[in-house]
């Protein structure tokens, strides 16, 4: 089993990463606020690739978007179908090939760290095929080689303080020390990229890319970039 498949096993299970419901909700509210300035004019087709819980999907659909949620972890897709079945404008396919050339925007937030570096070029080529000419990829929450678990822990505490779940964040951090996520992170590791490294990978995959002035995600030490299919 390769590293991505092993991570997908984790994401297919009962995910322990979020310390409380408030954490989960604040996370997706933050993602929505960070993505809103980047959304294309309506009507648009947006693919959220590696979407996770995707709690911001109805708000994006309400802005005139066809929102396609895709996650390689099959159990996530089942949960998403139950959650969003009655909401117009949201689709949850089992594959992405049929979307070739149809997407104005692809979000890939907090995903590439779970993909081995030697698979990144293939993944970016796949995403590029899904975009319309001139369509945009938003790559968010990228970890740099010098980022540490301590940086992530501090960022979570700051986020908890700001969003009113500090106590849950503290308890969650202690739980994390013994959690599946911590074990998986220790065993499997995460792929990290310098900004220059990710820009070069995007260029090689046929994108014109630039760093974003803010991160899509609460952690200020992580970075985001946008990339237009050249
Ligand atoms: C940290 S979560 C991020 C979820 C969401 N994008 C967010 O920012 O909250 C990582 C997600 O990426 C998904 N994922 C990992 N590797 C993937 C791949 N190769 N293709 C599609 N999804 C993948 C996982 O199943 C998981 O739901």
Short mmCIF file of C-alpha atoms and ligand atoms in Angstrom, two decimals:
data_model
loop_
_atom_site.label_atom_id
_atom_site.label_comp_id
_atom_site.label_asym_id
_atom_site.label_seq_id
_atom_site.Cartn_x
_atom_site.Cartn_y
_atom_site.Cartn_z
CA UNK A 1 0.00 0.00 0.00
CA UNK A 2 1.52 3.41 -0.93
CA UNK A 3 1.53 6.41 1.41
CA UNK A 4 -1.50 8.06 -0.15
CA UNK A 5 -3.52 4.83 0.05
CA UNK A 6 -2.53 4.50 3.71
CA UNK A 7 -3.59 8.10 4.42
CA UNK A 8 -6.87 7.46 2.56
CA UNK A 9 -7.43 4.54 4.91
CA UNK A 10 -7.20 7.03 7.76
CA UNK A 11 -9.57 9.53 6.06
CA UNK A 12 -11.99 6.70 5.28
CA UNK A 13 -12.33 5.99 8.99
CA UNK A 14 -13.62 7.90 11.97
CA UNK A 15 -11.53 11.06 11.61
CA UNK A 16 -10.18 12.32 14.94
CA UNK A 17 -8.54 15.50 13.68
CA UNK A 18 -11.26 17.97 14.70
CA UNK A 19 -11.41 18.57 18.43
CA UNK A 20 -15.11 19.52 18.55
CA UNK A 21 -18.12 20.39 16.41
CA UNK A 22 -17.28 24.08 16.93
CA UNK A 23 -13.76 23.46 15.59
CA UNK A 24 -15.17 21.77 12.49
CA UNK A 25 -17.69 24.57 11.87
CA UNK A 26 -15.14 27.35 12.46
CA UNK A 27 -12.71 25.55 10.12
CA UNK A 28 -15.18 25.58 7.23
CA UNK A 29 -16.38 29.13 7.96
CA UNK A 30 -12.73 30.19 7.76
CA UNK A 31 -12.25 28.32 4.48
CA UNK A 32 -15.32 29.99 2.99
CA UNK A 33 -14.11 33.48 4.00
CA UNK A 34 -10.68 32.77 2.49
CA UNK A 35 -12.09 31.38 -0.76
CA UNK A 36 -14.86 33.93 -1.33
CA UNK A 37 -12.60 36.63 -2.85
CA UNK A 38 -11.30 34.08 -5.37
CA UNK A 39 -14.61 32.70 -6.66
CA UNK A 40 -15.26 33.16 -10.38
CA UNK A 41 -18.34 35.12 -11.52
CA UNK A 42 -21.58 33.11 -11.43
CA UNK A 43 -22.57 30.80 -12.93
CA UNK A 44 -19.46 28.75 -12.29
CA UNK A 45 -18.44 25.14 -11.87
CA UNK A 46 -16.25 24.51 -8.87
CA UNK A 47 -14.67 21.18 -7.97
CA UNK A 48 -13.58 20.76 -4.36
CA UNK A 49 -11.00 17.97 -4.73
CA UNK A 50 -10.22 16.21 -1.46
CA UNK A 51 -13.17 18.06 0.02
CA UNK A 52 -13.39 16.33 3.42
CA UNK A 53 -16.55 17.39 5.29
CA UNK A 54 -17.14 20.32 2.88
CA UNK A 55 -19.44 22.23 5.22
CA UNK A 56 -19.02 25.38 3.12
CA UNK A 57 -20.43 23.75 -0.04
CA UNK A 58 -24.04 25.06 0.35
CA UNK A 59 -22.77 28.64 0.77
CA UNK A 60 -20.70 28.33 -2.42
CA UNK A 61 -23.63 26.79 -4.33
CA UNK A 62 -25.84 29.67 -3.14
CA UNK A 63 -23.48 32.07 -4.90
CA UNK A 64 -24.42 30.58 -8.25
CA UNK A 65 -22.03 27.69 -8.36
CA UNK A 66 -22.35 24.11 -9.51
CA UNK A 67 -20.36 22.59 -6.69
CA UNK A 68 -18.81 19.19 -7.24
CA UNK A 69 -17.44 17.49 -4.15
CA UNK A 70 -14.90 14.76 -4.67
CA UNK A 71 -12.96 12.84 -2.08
CA UNK A 72 -11.01 9.67 -2.80
CA UNK A 73 -12.05 8.29 0.62
CA UNK A 74 -15.25 6.42 -0.27
CA UNK A 75 -16.77 6.69 3.22
CA UNK A 76 -16.56 10.50 3.00
CA UNK A 77 -18.59 10.43 -0.22
CA UNK A 78 -21.33 8.43 1.51
CA UNK A 79 -21.49 10.94 4.37
CA UNK A 80 -21.53 13.85 1.94
CA UNK A 81 -24.40 12.33 -0.07
CA UNK A 82 -26.51 11.97 3.05
CA UNK A 83 -25.67 15.49 4.21
CA UNK A 84 -26.23 17.32 0.93
CA UNK A 85 -28.85 15.14 -0.82
CA UNK A 86 -31.55 17.82 -0.67
CA UNK A 87 -29.38 20.80 -1.65
CA UNK A 88 -29.59 21.90 -5.30
CA UNK A 89 -26.30 22.62 -7.03
CA UNK A 90 -24.19 20.08 -5.11
CA UNK A 91 -22.97 16.89 -6.78
CA UNK A 92 -20.90 14.06 -5.32
CA UNK A 93 -19.48 11.87 -8.10
CA UNK A 94 -17.40 8.73 -7.63
CA UNK A 95 -14.83 9.82 -10.21
CA UNK A 96 -13.59 13.00 -11.86
CA UNK A 97 -12.68 11.97 -15.45
CA UNK A 98 -16.14 12.91 -16.72
CA UNK A 99 -15.51 16.52 -15.61
CA UNK A 100 -12.70 17.03 -18.14
CA UNK A 101 -12.58 20.61 -19.40
CA UNK A 102 -15.62 21.76 -17.37
CA UNK A 103 -14.26 23.35 -14.18
CA UNK A 104 -13.79 27.10 -13.70
CA UNK A 105 -12.10 26.46 -10.39
CA UNK A 106 -10.62 23.51 -8.53
CA UNK A 107 -9.96 23.76 -4.81
CA UNK A 108 -7.36 21.46 -3.31
CA UNK A 109 -7.09 22.52 0.30
CA UNK A 110 -4.95 20.58 2.73
CA UNK A 111 -4.59 17.65 0.34
CA UNK A 112 -1.14 17.52 -1.27
CA UNK A 113 0.57 16.83 2.06
CA UNK A 114 -1.11 13.41 1.98
CA UNK A 115 0.14 12.62 -1.53
CA UNK A 116 3.69 11.30 -2.02
CA UNK A 117 5.92 13.79 -3.80
CA UNK A 118 6.50 11.47 -6.74
CA UNK A 119 2.74 11.44 -7.38
CA UNK A 120 2.30 15.23 -7.39
CA UNK A 121 3.05 15.74 -11.11
CA UNK A 122 0.43 13.13 -12.05
CA UNK A 123 -2.14 14.70 -9.73
CA UNK A 124 -1.54 18.22 -11.09
CA UNK A 125 -1.81 16.92 -14.68
CA UNK A 126 -5.13 15.27 -13.75
CA UNK A 127 -6.45 18.52 -12.25
CA UNK A 128 -5.29 20.53 -15.26
CA UNK A 129 -7.32 18.26 -17.56
CA UNK A 130 -10.45 19.03 -15.53
CA UNK A 131 -10.11 22.81 -15.82
CA UNK A 132 -11.46 24.93 -18.64
CA UNK A 133 -8.74 26.90 -20.47
CA UNK A 134 -8.00 29.82 -18.14
CA UNK A 135 -9.59 27.98 -15.18
CA UNK A 136 -7.96 28.29 -11.79
CA UNK A 137 -6.55 25.84 -9.26
CA UNK A 138 -6.39 26.99 -5.64
CA UNK A 139 -3.86 24.97 -3.66
CA UNK A 140 -4.23 25.68 0.01
CA UNK A 141 -2.73 24.93 3.38
CA UNK A 142 0.62 23.74 1.99
CA UNK A 143 3.18 22.63 4.56
CA UNK A 144 6.77 23.85 4.21
CA UNK A 145 9.78 21.65 5.04
CA UNK A 146 10.57 23.74 8.15
CA UNK A 147 7.04 23.57 9.59
CA UNK A 148 6.63 21.38 12.67
CA UNK A 149 3.89 19.73 14.70
CA UNK A 150 4.56 22.43 17.34
CA UNK A 151 3.66 25.13 14.76
CA UNK A 152 0.39 23.29 14.06
CA UNK A 153 -0.36 22.92 17.79
CA UNK A 154 0.20 26.64 18.44
CA UNK A 155 -1.93 27.56 15.44
CA UNK A 156 -4.75 25.35 16.75
CA UNK A 157 -4.59 26.99 20.20
CA UNK A 158 -4.72 30.47 18.61
CA UNK A 159 -7.66 29.39 16.44
CA UNK A 160 -9.44 27.94 19.50
CA UNK A 161 -8.91 31.17 21.42
CA UNK A 162 -10.27 33.28 18.57
CA UNK A 163 -13.25 31.02 17.86
CA UNK A 164 -14.26 30.16 21.42
CA UNK A 165 -13.13 26.53 21.65
CA UNK A 166 -9.83 27.01 23.48
CA UNK A 167 -10.62 24.45 26.19
CA UNK A 168 -11.62 21.87 23.57
CA UNK A 169 -8.42 22.68 21.67
CA UNK A 170 -6.28 22.04 24.75
CA UNK A 171 -8.07 18.75 25.49
CA UNK A 172 -7.94 17.87 21.79
CA UNK A 173 -4.20 18.43 21.70
CA UNK A 174 -3.67 16.02 24.58
CA UNK A 175 -5.91 13.48 22.86
CA UNK A 176 -4.00 14.04 19.61
CA UNK A 177 -0.79 12.88 21.30
CA UNK A 178 -2.32 9.39 21.39
CA UNK A 179 -4.60 9.69 18.35
CA UNK A 180 -4.70 7.80 15.07
CA UNK A 181 -3.79 11.04 13.29
CA UNK A 182 -0.60 11.49 15.28
CA UNK A 183 0.35 7.84 14.72
CA UNK A 184 -0.36 8.09 11.01
CA UNK A 185 1.61 11.35 10.75
CA UNK A 186 4.58 9.77 12.53
CA UNK A 187 4.46 6.60 10.47
CA UNK A 188 3.55 7.95 7.04
CA UNK A 189 4.86 11.52 7.20
CA UNK A 190 3.55 14.45 5.20
CA UNK A 191 4.79 15.88 1.90
CA UNK A 192 6.16 19.39 2.29
CA UNK A 193 7.02 22.08 -0.27
CA UNK A 194 8.80 25.40 -0.28
CA UNK A 195 6.91 28.07 -2.19
CA UNK A 196 9.54 27.96 -4.96
CA UNK A 197 9.22 24.16 -5.06
CA UNK A 198 5.45 24.14 -5.48
CA UNK A 199 5.54 26.99 -8.03
CA UNK A 200 8.08 25.01 -10.07
CA UNK A 201 5.91 21.86 -9.91
CA UNK A 202 2.89 23.87 -11.09
CA UNK A 203 4.87 25.43 -13.93
CA UNK A 204 6.05 22.01 -15.06
CA UNK A 205 2.41 20.84 -15.07
CA UNK A 206 1.38 23.71 -17.39
CA UNK A 207 0.13 26.28 -14.89
CA UNK A 208 0.98 29.93 -14.35
CA UNK A 209 1.13 30.12 -10.57
CA UNK A 210 1.59 32.76 -7.89
CA UNK A 211 1.56 32.72 -4.08
CA UNK A 212 -1.61 33.94 -2.42
CA UNK A 213 -1.30 36.72 0.17
CA UNK A 214 -3.18 34.67 2.76
CA UNK A 215 -3.53 31.01 3.68
CA UNK A 216 -6.73 29.07 3.02
CA UNK A 217 -6.90 27.59 6.49
CA UNK A 218 -6.36 28.98 9.98
CA UNK A 219 -2.63 28.20 10.22
CA UNK A 220 -0.63 31.31 9.30
CA UNK A 221 2.61 29.33 8.86
CA UNK A 222 1.09 27.33 6.00
CA UNK A 223 0.83 28.80 2.51
CA UNK A 224 -1.53 28.87 -0.43
CA UNK A 225 -1.02 29.47 -4.13
CA UNK A 226 -3.30 29.99 -7.11
CA UNK A 227 -2.52 28.61 -10.54
CA UNK A 228 -4.14 29.29 -13.91
CA UNK A 229 -4.17 26.60 -16.59
CA UNK A 230 -1.87 28.24 -19.14
C1 LIG B 1 -7.09 17.38 5.73
S1 LIG B 1 -8.43 16.77 4.81
C2 LIG B 1 -8.88 18.26 3.97
C3 LIG B 1 -10.34 18.36 3.71
C4 LIG B 1 -10.78 19.71 3.15
N1 LIG B 1 -10.20 19.98 1.86
C5 LIG B 1 -10.42 20.81 4.13
O1 LIG B 1 -9.55 21.62 3.84
O2 LIG B 1 -11.03 20.82 5.19
C6 LIG B 1 -7.67 15.86 3.49
C7 LIG B 1 -8.68 15.22 2.54
O3 LIG B 1 -8.01 14.87 1.33
C8 LIG B 1 -8.53 13.65 0.87
N2 LIG B 1 -7.52 13.04 -0.02
C9 LIG B 1 -6.29 12.61 0.30
N3 LIG B 1 -5.66 12.12 -0.80
C10 LIG B 1 -6.53 12.28 -1.84
C11 LIG B 1 -6.47 11.98 -3.24
N4 LIG B 1 -5.39 11.41 -3.79
N5 LIG B 1 -7.53 12.28 -4.01
C12 LIG B 1 -8.63 12.85 -3.47
N6 LIG B 1 -8.76 13.14 -2.14
C13 LIG B 1 -7.71 12.87 -1.34
C14 LIG B 1 -8.76 12.87 2.16
O4 LIG B 1 -9.64 11.78 1.98
C15 LIG B 1 -9.29 13.95 3.09
O5 LIG B 1 -10.69 14.04 3.08
#
